[in-house]
Amino acid sequence: MTSTEQIPIEDIPQWQKDLDQAGFVRRFLLGRRWFGADWWFAVISGVLLIFVFSMAIFPGLYAPFDPRQEVGPGQLAPGQIPPTFVLVGESGGATELDDLIGEDVRIGIVIGSESAQVMREVAEQREEELKAEGQNVMLRPRPERYGTIEEALEGLSNGEVPAVIGLKDEIEPLLVSYPDLVIGEALSGNIQKPFLLGTNQIGQDVLSRVIWGTRIALLVSFSAALFSLFVGVPLGLIAGFWSGGLERVLTLVMDSLYSFPGLILAIAITSVLGPGIMNVIVAIAVLYVPTYYRIVRGQTLAVKEELYVEAAWSLGARPFAILTRYIFPNVIPSIVVIFSVNVADAILTEAGLSFIGLGLPPDTPDWGIDLASGQNYMRQAWWLITFPGLMVMFVTLGFSMLGESLSEILNPRLTEN
Amino acid sequence: MHISPLTGICASSLGVALLLIVYAFVRGSKGLRSYIVTRVLLTLPMVLILVSVIFFVMRVIPGDPVTSELGPRGTPQAKERMREQLGLNDPIMVQYVKYLGRVVRLDLGTSLVQGNRPIVDELSERLPATLELVVPAMVVAVGFGVLSGTFAADRRKRPSDYGLRLFSITVYSMPIFWLGLILQVIFGVGLGIMPVAGRIDAIVNTTLDRYTNLLVVDSIITGNWAALGSSLHHLVLPVLTLGLALTGVFVRISRINVIESLVEDYILAARARGIRERVVVYRHALLNALIPIVTLIGLQFSVLLAGAVLTETTFSWPGMGLYLVERIGQRDYTAVQGVITVFAMSVAIISLLTDIIYAFLDPRVRY
Amino acid sequence: MANNTLLNIENLSVEYKTRMGWVSAVDDVSMEIRQGEILGLVGESGCGKSTLGKALLRINPPSARISGHLWFHGEDLMTLDDEAMRQIRGQRISMIFQDPMTSLNPIQRMGDHLIETILTHEPEVGKEEARERAAALVDRLGISSNRLDDYPHQLSGGMRQRVMIGLALALNADLIVADEATTSLDVIVEAQFVELLKELRDEFNLTILLITHNIGLVAEISDRVAVMYAGRMAELSDARSVFKETLHPYTQGLLKAVPNIQIDDDEELYMMGGSPPDLVEPPMGCRYHPRCPKVMPVCAAEPSHFLESKPDHFVNCWLYEDIPAEYADKELSE
C-alpha cells in the first residue's frame, strides 16, 4: 500500500494543475503575481534590451545618417535648425550663384561670419558640376567684406557688388527698406530638419553615431562575455569536480586574476596588443574568466555533496553523466545571471578603454570615443557628452537590471517563507 | 640616505598592515593564528602570480614593445639599441628572473621619457594623490552604501527598497568618467562653483610645503589653511564621482547580505525576546551581515582602483591612474609595467588584510 | 471556563500569502491556556502548530494575516500596537525555539544574549546587576557561569538549549512557548531537557505551551494535550483522557501510528492513508474527512464545531455533534 495511490485527484493542489496546463506564455504571466516588482524589472529590461538589440543589428533603420559622414554644420545644438544662407541680388539681377560666373566677381559678406566659407564651398561645388556638364567656366567669386549686414545690403543697392550672401533670418526683416532687392537661392542648409541630438564638432549627426555605437558596444561585450563563459564554465566544472593539485594552482591563479582591477588589466593587454576590435574583445574576455570559474567551481563543490548526487554515484552513474546531468543544470541559473551582469560590465569597460584612447580606431562610432572627444568641447556643447553617456547607461542598466532581477528571482536563499 | 615618499608610504602602510596582523595574531585563538600564518604565506604566491602575469602580458603577447615604442618607422639600428638597453635580447626566463629580482628590491626601472627618472621616484609623487582620492571615496561609498543597503533590506519589497535598488543599479550602470563629466558640466561649467581639474589652485600651491604629498595632511601639519581649503575644494567632485560609482555596488551587497541574515532563526528569536526592531536590524542582522560584507568590500578595492584610473583621467588628477594613461600615450612601457606592478601589490595586500579582518570578526572557527 | 485561565485564544486565524495564494495555516482556533500547566500541542508537520505558537507573540512573517482575539491579563494582545507588543515579548510571553544552534546569534556571546534581553525590558537595571542575574540563571540551569563569555558555537547542543531556556526565563515570563524545543536534541539530551523543564515548572510555577510532533514527549510531561489537524483544533483535554478515551478519529489514528517498543512482531504499525491537505484550498467541511475512516455525508459538506462533548474534553468532530437534519438521513454515496 503506497500512499500515492490513495491520494484522490482533489488533493493535487489547484495551482499545480494550473501550471501543468499553462503554456509558456501563461507561466510567464503568472510570474508577475509571484515576483512582483522583480518581474517588472525583468520584463522592462527585457523589452529595453530587445529594442537595443534591434538597434545593434539594424542600425541603418534607426539612424537618419551615416555616422561617419559630416552631414551638417559643426556643434549644432539638439533641435536647432541649421542656419540658411541666401544670395541676395537686385530684382532683375543675379539671383543664383550661376549668374555670377567669372574670376573677379565680388560678393558682399559680413566679416567674421560663415558666409565666406559657404560661398567658397558652394561655388567650388557648382563649378565642378558645370564642368561635368561640359561647360568650361570659372565660378570663383571673391568676398567683399562689410562690417554689418546692413552695410552690405547698402553696398548692394548702391551697386558696389552684384550680390550679397548672408543669413536668411537676418536679411529678411531688413528687406523692407530695400524694395529693389530680392532673395535668391538658398546656398546651404538643404537640411531644414533640426538634428534631434545635435551635431558634433565636425558636423556628424550625434543621433546616428549613438545608434551605430550600439553595434560596437554589443559586439564587443557579447563576444567577450561569451568567450569567457566558454572558457570559465568548463574550467570551473572540472576544477570543482576533480579536486587536486592542478585545481589548487588554477584556483590560485584565478583568484589572483579576479582580485586584480579588471580595467587596469584590460589597459595593460590592449596597450600591448594595440588597437583593433578583436584585441579589445580578448582583453575584456580575460577579465571575466575568473568570475565564471569561481562561481561554477563553488557551486559544483556544493552540489557534489548533495544527497541525490551521492545516490547517483551509488547507482553507478559515470562521472561525465553526473557532471552533465546533475551538476551542470544546477549551475545554469547562476551562469545566466553572471552572463548578463558581465555583459553590462563589459560595456562599461569597453567604454572606459575607448575613453582612455585604447582599443578601437579613433573614427569608430563608439560611445567611449565620442565621450573622449566630447570632453574637449564640454564647455560649448553639452550634448556631445550627454547622449553617448546616457546610451551607455541605458544599455548597461538593461543588462544589470535583468541580472539583478533574475538573481532575486532565482536565488533560493532570498525567498521568504 | 634619501627616503622617497613612495618608500615611506609603502613602509608605513606595510607597517600598519603588519601591526593589524600582529594584533589579530596576539588576540586571536590558536586556530586564527595558524590561519594568519597560512594566509600570509598564501599572499606570496598571489603576488608572484600577479607580477608574473603582468610580466608575461607585457612581453609574451604578440606585439613587441620596441616596435610599439618606436613605431613601424623605427630604424633597425635604433630598435636594436633599444632592445639592448631594455635587456630584451636576453632569453625570456632570464628577463623574468631579473625582473622579479628588481621588483623585490622595489626597483621598477627607469622611465623611457622625461629624463629617464626612476619609476619609483615618479610614482612616489603620484601615489599620495591617488590615496587622497581613493580613501575618502571608499569612506563615502561604504558609509552610505552599507547603511542604505541595510535600510533597503529592512524595507524589503516596499517602495523605498525598490527605489534604492533602482538607484544602486543606475549608479552602477553609469560610466564613472561620464558621471565625472556630468558633474563637471553642472558644478564646474554651469554653476561655476567647483574646480574641474587638478588637486589645488596653482597660486596656493606655491605656498604649500610638501612632506607627504598628501595635500590635505601637508596643509594641516603646516597650518596652511588656504591650501587646506583649496585642496578640499578640489577633492569634492572627484571623491563624489568615485564614491557615488561605488555606492551602487555597496548598497547591493549590503542589501542582499542583510536580507540573508534577516531570515535567520536568531533574528526571529531576538524579536521574540522583545528586542527593539532597530537593534534587531542594525545590530543583530547588520553585524552578522558585515562579515561577508567586509570580504566583498575587500574585493571591491580592485573596482575602486579601476575607477580611480578613470576618475583621475576625467579630472586631470595627477595620481597613478593618470600616470598610467599618460605613459601609455607616450609608449613608456617600463613605467606602465611599473605602475601596474604597484597596483597588483596593493591589491594583494588589501586582500590579505580583508581576509584576516574577516577571520578576526567571525568568532566561529571555520578557517 | 476555569477561572485560572492565563491566555484565552478566541477564533484565532492565521493566513499566509504565498505564490500559490492565501494559505490558511490556522483556522478559527479557540482554546485556553491555564496558569501553571504544561499544555502539549501536537500534530503533523505543517498542521499550523508552530504558526499558532508564533501568533501568540505576533512574530509571524509580515506576509501573514492574523485575526481573532488573544485575551491575556484582561487585554487583547491583538489590539496592542507594535511597541506594547514588543514589551510583552520576552517579558510576559517568551519562546524557546527549535534549533538552539541557529536561534542564537553566532557573533553574540552567551552572556550578552541574556544581558541584552534583561536590559531591554528593565532598563533601570545596571549592567553589572544584569550580568549577575545572567550568571545566577545559567548556574541554576547547570552551566558554569564562566561560560557566559563563550560564543554559541563553543557550547554543546544541550548547553545551547539550556541557554535558550535561560533566555525564556530571564524575565520570569508568565507563559513560555516551547516550539519543537527538543526536536534537534538527541534522545539522552532530550530526556535531560524534559527533566529540567519539569523541575523548572515546579520551581517557578511556569506555564508552558509545548509544541511538538513527539507524542511520547507530550504523554510524559503534559497536563493537557491539544491535537491540531490542518490548521484546526481536533481535540483538547487532559492528557489521560486524550490518550485513554480518545474521541477524534484523527487522534486515534495518530496514536496508533506511534511506534512502540513493546509492539508485537505480527502487529503492523498503523499507516494513515492519504496525506495532509493542501491548505491553499483545504477540503470542504471537516478538513480530515478525505482520510477519515468514519466519514459521513455531513463531513464533506459542513465543518464541525469544537465543542465540549465530555466534561473538559473538547472535540471537533461530527461524531459527537448533532448532525443537521438535511444530512441525517443521507447515506455515504461512495
mmCIF file of N, CA and C in Angstrom, chain C residues 26-113:
data_model
loop_
_atom_site.group_PDB
_atom_site.id
_atom_site.type_symbol
_atom_site.label_atom_id
_atom_site.label_comp_id
_atom_site.label_asym_id
_atom_site.label_seq_id
_atom_site.Cartn_x
_atom_site.Cartn_y
_atom_site.Cartn_z
ATOM 1 N N VAL C 26 -3.786 28.510 10.214
ATOM 2 C CA VAL C 26 -4.534 28.300 11.445
ATOM 3 C C VAL C 26 -5.941 28.813 11.170
ATOM 4 N N ASP C 27 -6.946 27.975 11.454
ATOM 5 C CA ASP C 27 -8.296 28.359 11.077
ATOM 6 C C ASP C 27 -9.212 28.315 12.291
ATOM 7 N N ASP C 28 -9.587 29.488 12.765
ATOM 8 C CA ASP C 28 -10.620 29.610 13.785
ATOM 9 C C ASP C 28 -10.358 28.718 14.992
ATOM 10 N N VAL C 29 -9.191 28.908 15.605
ATOM 11 C CA VAL C 29 -8.843 28.095 16.771
ATOM 12 C C VAL C 29 -9.210 28.852 18.035
ATOM 13 N N SER C 30 -9.913 28.159 18.942
ATOM 14 C CA SER C 30 -10.209 28.746 20.252
ATOM 15 C C SER C 30 -9.773 27.761 21.322
ATOM 16 N N MET C 31 -9.004 28.236 22.276
ATOM 17 C CA MET C 31 -8.678 27.391 23.426
ATOM 18 C C MET C 31 -8.091 28.276 24.510
ATOM 19 N N GLU C 32 -7.961 27.689 25.692
ATOM 20 C CA GLU C 32 -7.388 28.482 26.768
ATOM 21 C C GLU C 32 -6.133 27.793 27.266
ATOM 22 N N ILE C 33 -5.221 28.614 27.750
ATOM 23 C CA ILE C 33 -4.034 28.072 28.392
ATOM 24 C C ILE C 33 -4.135 28.454 29.862
ATOM 25 N N ARG C 34 -4.021 27.431 30.738
ATOM 26 C CA ARG C 34 -4.280 27.695 32.149
ATOM 27 C C ARG C 34 -2.985 27.956 32.894
ATOM 28 N N GLN C 35 -3.130 28.757 33.916
ATOM 29 C CA GLN C 35 -1.997 29.115 34.754
ATOM 30 C C GLN C 35 -1.339 27.857 35.332
ATOM 31 N N GLY C 36 -0.026 27.731 35.127
ATOM 32 C CA GLY C 36 0.732 26.673 35.780
ATOM 33 C C GLY C 36 0.704 25.330 35.080
ATOM 34 N N GLU C 37 0.070 25.230 33.934
ATOM 35 C CA GLU C 37 0.016 23.925 33.275
ATOM 36 C C GLU C 37 1.068 23.799 32.188
ATOM 37 N N ILE C 38 1.328 22.550 31.816
ATOM 38 C CA ILE C 38 2.067 22.318 30.595
ATOM 39 C C ILE C 38 1.065 21.790 29.590
ATOM 40 N N LEU C 39 0.842 22.590 28.563
ATOM 41 C CA LEU C 39 -0.134 22.201 27.557
ATOM 42 C C LEU C 39 0.629 21.702 26.335
ATOM 43 N N GLY C 40 0.438 20.455 25.993
ATOM 44 C CA GLY C 40 1.124 19.922 24.818
ATOM 45 C C GLY C 40 0.275 20.156 23.588
ATOM 46 N N LEU C 41 0.912 20.687 22.537
ATOM 47 C CA LEU C 41 0.186 20.918 21.283
ATOM 48 C C LEU C 41 0.835 20.027 20.238
ATOM 49 N N VAL C 42 0.094 19.004 19.770
ATOM 50 C CA VAL C 42 0.700 18.059 18.840
ATOM 51 C C VAL C 42 -0.019 18.083 17.497
ATOM 52 N N GLY C 43 0.650 17.530 16.528
ATOM 53 C CA GLY C 43 0.099 17.462 15.175
ATOM 54 C C GLY C 43 1.229 17.182 14.199
ATOM 55 N N GLU C 44 0.829 16.826 12.973
ATOM 56 C CA GLU C 44 1.844 16.548 11.962
ATOM 57 C C GLU C 44 2.569 17.834 11.581
ATOM 58 N N SER C 45 3.691 17.666 10.877
ATOM 59 C CA SER C 45 4.376 18.861 10.379
ATOM 60 C C SER C 45 3.434 19.600 9.447
ATOM 61 N N GLY C 46 3.462 20.902 9.529
ATOM 62 C CA GLY C 46 2.648 21.693 8.623
ATOM 63 C C GLY C 46 1.202 21.809 9.032
ATOM 64 N N CYS C 47 0.845 21.349 10.263
ATOM 65 C CA CYS C 47 -0.553 21.431 10.652
ATOM 66 C C CYS C 47 -0.877 22.784 11.249
ATOM 67 N N GLY C 48 0.133 23.660 11.378
ATOM 68 C CA GLY C 48 -0.128 25.008 11.844
ATOM 69 C C GLY C 48 0.182 25.214 13.316
ATOM 70 N N LYS C 49 0.788 24.208 13.958
ATOM 71 C CA LYS C 49 1.007 24.371 15.392
ATOM 72 C C LYS C 49 2.094 25.401 15.694
ATOM 73 N N SER C 50 3.145 25.417 14.848
ATOM 74 C CA SER C 50 4.177 26.424 15.046
ATOM 75 C C SER C 50 3.657 27.818 14.728
ATOM 76 N N THR C 51 2.841 27.892 13.690
ATOM 77 C CA THR C 51 2.237 29.172 13.333
ATOM 78 C C THR C 51 1.392 29.692 14.485
ATOM 79 N N LEU C 52 0.664 28.782 15.114
ATOM 80 C CA LEU C 52 -0.157 29.171 16.254
ATOM 81 C C LEU C 52 0.731 29.715 17.366
ATOM 82 N N GLY C 53 1.844 29.000 17.641
ATOM 83 C CA GLY C 53 2.750 29.437 18.704
ATOM 84 C C GLY C 53 3.309 30.818 18.415
ATOM 85 N N LYS C 54 3.716 31.036 17.166
ATOM 86 C CA LYS C 54 4.282 32.336 16.806
ATOM 87 C C LYS C 54 3.220 33.422 16.867
ATOM 88 N N ALA C 55 1.980 33.047 16.533
ATOM 89 C CA ALA C 55 0.914 34.050 16.529
ATOM 90 C C ALA C 55 0.654 34.573 17.936
ATOM 91 N N LEU C 56 0.932 33.735 18.973
ATOM 92 C CA LEU C 56 0.709 34.205 20.340
ATOM 93 C C LEU C 56 1.613 35.394 20.645
ATOM 94 N N LEU C 57 2.789 35.420 19.992
ATOM 95 C CA LEU C 57 3.724 36.531 20.173
ATOM 96 C C LEU C 57 3.626 37.523 19.026
ATOM 97 N N ARG C 58 2.781 37.212 18.084
ATOM 98 C CA ARG C 58 2.650 38.014 16.860
ATOM 99 C C ARG C 58 4.005 38.215 16.193
ATOM 100 N N ILE C 59 4.755 37.135 16.021
ATOM 101 C CA ILE C 59 6.029 37.253 15.323
ATOM 102 C C ILE C 59 6.001 36.457 14.025
ATOM 103 N N ASN C 60 4.827 36.272 13.464
ATOM 104 C CA ASN C 60 4.761 35.621 12.151
ATOM 105 C C ASN C 60 5.361 36.557 11.123
ATOM 106 N N PRO C 61 5.833 36.020 9.999
ATOM 107 C CA PRO C 61 6.410 36.875 8.970
ATOM 108 C C PRO C 61 5.402 37.922 8.484
ATOM 109 N N PRO C 62 5.897 39.008 7.903
ATOM 110 C CA PRO C 62 4.988 40.082 7.502
ATOM 111 C C PRO C 62 3.936 39.639 6.493
ATOM 112 N N SER C 63 4.182 38.500 5.804
ATOM 113 C CA SER C 63 3.193 38.061 4.822
ATOM 114 C C SER C 63 1.971 37.412 5.472
ATOM 115 N N ALA C 64 1.976 37.330 6.801
ATOM 116 C CA ALA C 64 0.858 36.652 7.477
ATOM 117 C C ALA C 64 -0.241 37.642 7.853
ATOM 118 N N ARG C 65 -1.462 37.119 7.863
ATOM 119 C CA ARG C 65 -2.620 37.930 8.240
ATOM 120 C C ARG C 65 -3.242 37.226 9.440
ATOM 121 N N ILE C 66 -3.278 37.888 10.560
ATOM 122 C CA ILE C 66 -3.782 37.258 11.784
ATOM 123 C C ILE C 66 -5.103 37.912 12.168
ATOM 124 N N SER C 67 -6.070 37.099 12.597
ATOM 125 C CA SER C 67 -7.301 37.684 13.119
ATOM 126 C C SER C 67 -7.751 36.877 14.325
ATOM 127 N N GLY C 68 -8.626 37.457 15.112
ATOM 128 C CA GLY C 68 -9.092 36.794 16.320
ATOM 129 C C GLY C 68 -8.694 37.601 17.545
ATOM 130 N N HIS C 69 -8.833 36.948 18.726
ATOM 131 C CA HIS C 69 -8.503 37.654 19.968
ATOM 132 C C HIS C 69 -7.572 36.803 20.799
ATOM 133 N N LEU C 70 -6.668 37.465 21.503
ATOM 134 C CA LEU C 70 -5.783 36.774 22.431
ATOM 135 C C LEU C 70 -5.925 37.484 23.767
ATOM 136 N N TRP C 71 -6.796 36.943 24.637
ATOM 137 C CA TRP C 71 -7.034 37.619 25.916
ATOM 138 C C TRP C 71 -5.978 37.206 26.911
ATOM 139 N N PHE C 72 -5.226 38.189 27.400
ATOM 140 C CA PHE C 72 -4.102 37.922 28.279
ATOM 141 C C PHE C 72 -4.122 38.991 29.359
ATOM 142 N N HIS C 73 -4.343 38.576 30.596
ATOM 143 C CA HIS C 73 -4.435 39.520 31.707
ATOM 144 C C HIS C 73 -5.425 40.633 31.399
ATOM 145 N N GLY C 74 -6.549 40.249 30.851
ATOM 146 C CA GLY C 74 -7.617 41.223 30.671
ATOM 147 C C GLY C 74 -7.485 42.125 29.462
ATOM 148 N N GLU C 75 -6.397 41.987 28.691
ATOM 149 C CA GLU C 75 -6.369 42.793 27.467
ATOM 150 C C GLU C 75 -6.152 41.902 26.250
ATOM 151 N N ASP C 76 -6.578 42.410 25.119
ATOM 152 C CA ASP C 76 -6.483 41.637 23.896
ATOM 153 C C ASP C 76 -5.161 41.978 23.200
ATOM 154 N N LEU C 77 -4.289 40.986 23.130
ATOM 155 C CA LEU C 77 -2.973 41.236 22.533
ATOM 156 C C LEU C 77 -3.081 41.706 21.087
ATOM 157 N N MET C 78 -4.184 41.301 20.427
ATOM 158 C CA MET C 78 -4.323 41.661 19.021
ATOM 159 C C MET C 78 -4.530 43.163 18.838
ATOM 160 N N THR C 79 -4.978 43.845 19.903
ATOM 161 C CA THR C 79 -5.242 45.269 19.750
ATOM 162 C C THR C 79 -4.034 46.124 20.141
ATOM 163 N N LEU C 80 -2.981 45.493 20.677
ATOM 164 C CA LEU C 80 -1.822 46.277 21.115
ATOM 165 C C LEU C 80 -1.051 46.801 19.899
ATOM 166 N N ASP C 81 -0.426 47.969 20.083
ATOM 167 C CA ASP C 81 0.430 48.456 18.993
ATOM 168 C C ASP C 81 1.784 47.750 19.070
ATOM 169 N N ASP C 82 2.617 47.981 18.070
ATOM 170 C CA ASP C 82 3.872 47.229 17.970
ATOM 171 C C ASP C 82 4.748 47.401 19.203
ATOM 172 N N GLU C 83 4.792 48.612 19.724
ATOM 173 C CA GLU C 83 5.666 48.867 20.867
ATOM 174 C C GLU C 83 5.165 48.129 22.110
ATOM 175 N N ALA C 84 3.862 48.183 22.342
ATOM 176 C CA ALA C 84 3.312 47.495 23.509
ATOM 177 C C ALA C 84 3.503 45.986 23.357
ATOM 178 N N MET C 85 3.332 45.491 22.136
ATOM 179 C CA MET C 85 3.501 44.054 21.890
ATOM 180 C C MET C 85 4.947 43.648 22.125
ATOM 181 N N ARG C 86 5.871 44.531 21.701
ATOM 182 C CA ARG C 86 7.285 44.228 21.883
ATOM 183 C C ARG C 86 7.611 44.053 23.365
ATOM 184 N N GLN C 87 6.945 44.872 24.218
ATOM 185 C CA GLN C 87 7.233 44.752 25.641
ATOM 186 C C GLN C 87 6.663 43.470 26.234
ATOM 187 N N ILE C 88 5.613 42.956 25.621
ATOM 188 C CA ILE C 88 5.079 41.671 26.068
ATOM 189 C C ILE C 88 6.080 40.552 25.768
ATOM 190 N N ARG C 89 6.688 40.642 24.577
ATOM 191 C CA ARG C 89 7.588 39.578 24.126
ATOM 192 C C ARG C 89 8.813 39.498 25.029
ATOM 193 N N GLY C 90 9.121 38.305 25.453
ATOM 194 C CA GLY C 90 10.314 38.123 26.261
ATOM 195 C C GLY C 90 10.044 38.355 27.726
ATOM 196 N N GLN C 91 9.192 39.347 28.011
ATOM 197 C CA GLN C 91 8.936 39.679 29.416
ATOM 198 C C GLN C 91 7.729 38.927 29.958
ATOM 199 N N ARG C 92 6.621 38.921 29.206
ATOM 200 C CA ARG C 92 5.404 38.271 29.676
ATOM 201 C C ARG C 92 5.205 36.913 29.001
ATOM 202 N N ILE C 93 5.477 36.885 27.703
ATOM 203 C CA ILE C 93 5.399 35.626 26.964
ATOM 204 C C ILE C 93 6.753 35.436 26.302
ATOM 205 N N SER C 94 7.369 34.292 26.500
ATOM 206 C CA SER C 94 8.656 34.097 25.839
ATOM 207 C C SER C 94 8.628 32.781 25.083
ATOM 208 N N MET C 95 9.677 32.578 24.302
ATOM 209 C CA MET C 95 9.629 31.454 23.385
ATOM 210 C C MET C 95 10.967 30.720 23.384
ATOM 211 N N ILE C 96 10.872 29.404 23.309
ATOM 212 C CA ILE C 96 12.075 28.594 23.135
ATOM 213 C C ILE C 96 11.997 28.008 21.731
ATOM 214 N N PHE C 97 13.057 28.195 20.957
ATOM 215 C CA PHE C 97 12.976 27.793 19.552
ATOM 216 C C PHE C 97 13.520 26.401 19.329
ATOM 217 N N GLN C 98 13.210 25.923 18.133
ATOM 218 C CA GLN C 98 13.516 24.559 17.751
ATOM 219 C C GLN C 98 15.013 24.259 17.765
ATOM 220 N N ASP C 99 15.768 25.105 17.042
ATOM 221 C CA ASP C 99 17.163 24.762 16.824
ATOM 222 C C ASP C 99 18.056 25.728 17.589
ATOM 223 N N PRO C 100 18.631 25.275 18.695
ATOM 224 C CA PRO C 100 19.424 26.204 19.508
ATOM 225 C C PRO C 100 20.678 26.671 18.796
ATOM 226 N N MET C 101 21.093 25.940 17.759
ATOM 227 C CA MET C 101 22.292 26.372 17.040
ATOM 228 C C MET C 101 21.998 27.629 16.227
ATOM 229 N N THR C 102 20.883 27.613 15.512
ATOM 230 C CA THR C 102 20.613 28.743 14.636
ATOM 231 C C THR C 102 19.816 29.830 15.331
ATOM 232 N N SER C 103 19.289 29.531 16.517
ATOM 233 C CA SER C 103 18.452 30.532 17.166
ATOM 234 C C SER C 103 19.242 31.444 18.088
ATOM 235 N N LEU C 104 20.552 31.196 18.178
ATOM 236 C CA LEU C 104 21.388 32.102 18.952
ATOM 237 C C LEU C 104 22.266 32.867 17.971
ATOM 238 N N ASN C 105 22.410 34.154 18.241
ATOM 239 C CA ASN C 105 23.212 34.985 17.355
ATOM 240 C C ASN C 105 24.669 34.518 17.397
ATOM 241 N N PRO C 106 25.204 34.056 16.270
ATOM 242 C CA PRO C 106 26.531 33.442 16.287
ATOM 243 C C PRO C 106 27.647 34.392 16.709
ATOM 244 N N ILE C 107 27.434 35.693 16.560
ATOM 245 C CA ILE C 107 28.529 36.583 16.938
ATOM 246 C C ILE C 107 28.232 37.334 18.236
ATOM 247 N N GLN C 108 27.283 36.807 19.000
ATOM 248 C CA GLN C 108 26.998 37.430 20.294
ATOM 249 C C GLN C 108 27.350 36.419 21.377
ATOM 250 N N ARG C 109 28.040 36.883 22.409
ATOM 251 C CA ARG C 109 28.398 35.954 23.471
ATOM 252 C C ARG C 109 27.145 35.536 24.225
ATOM 253 N N MET C 110 27.222 34.358 24.860
ATOM 254 C CA MET C 110 26.068 33.839 25.602
ATOM 255 C C MET C 110 25.545 34.875 26.590
ATOM 256 N N GLY C 111 26.478 35.420 27.391
ATOM 257 C CA GLY C 111 26.078 36.364 28.422
ATOM 258 C C GLY C 111 25.384 37.569 27.832
ATOM 259 N N ASP C 112 25.885 38.024 26.692
ATOM 260 C CA ASP C 112 25.309 39.233 26.086
ATOM 261 C C ASP C 112 23.873 38.998 25.622
ATOM 262 N N HIS C 113 23.586 37.781 25.205
ATOM 263 C CA HIS C 113 22.200 37.469 24.865
ATOM 264 C C HIS C 113 21.297 37.751 26.061
#
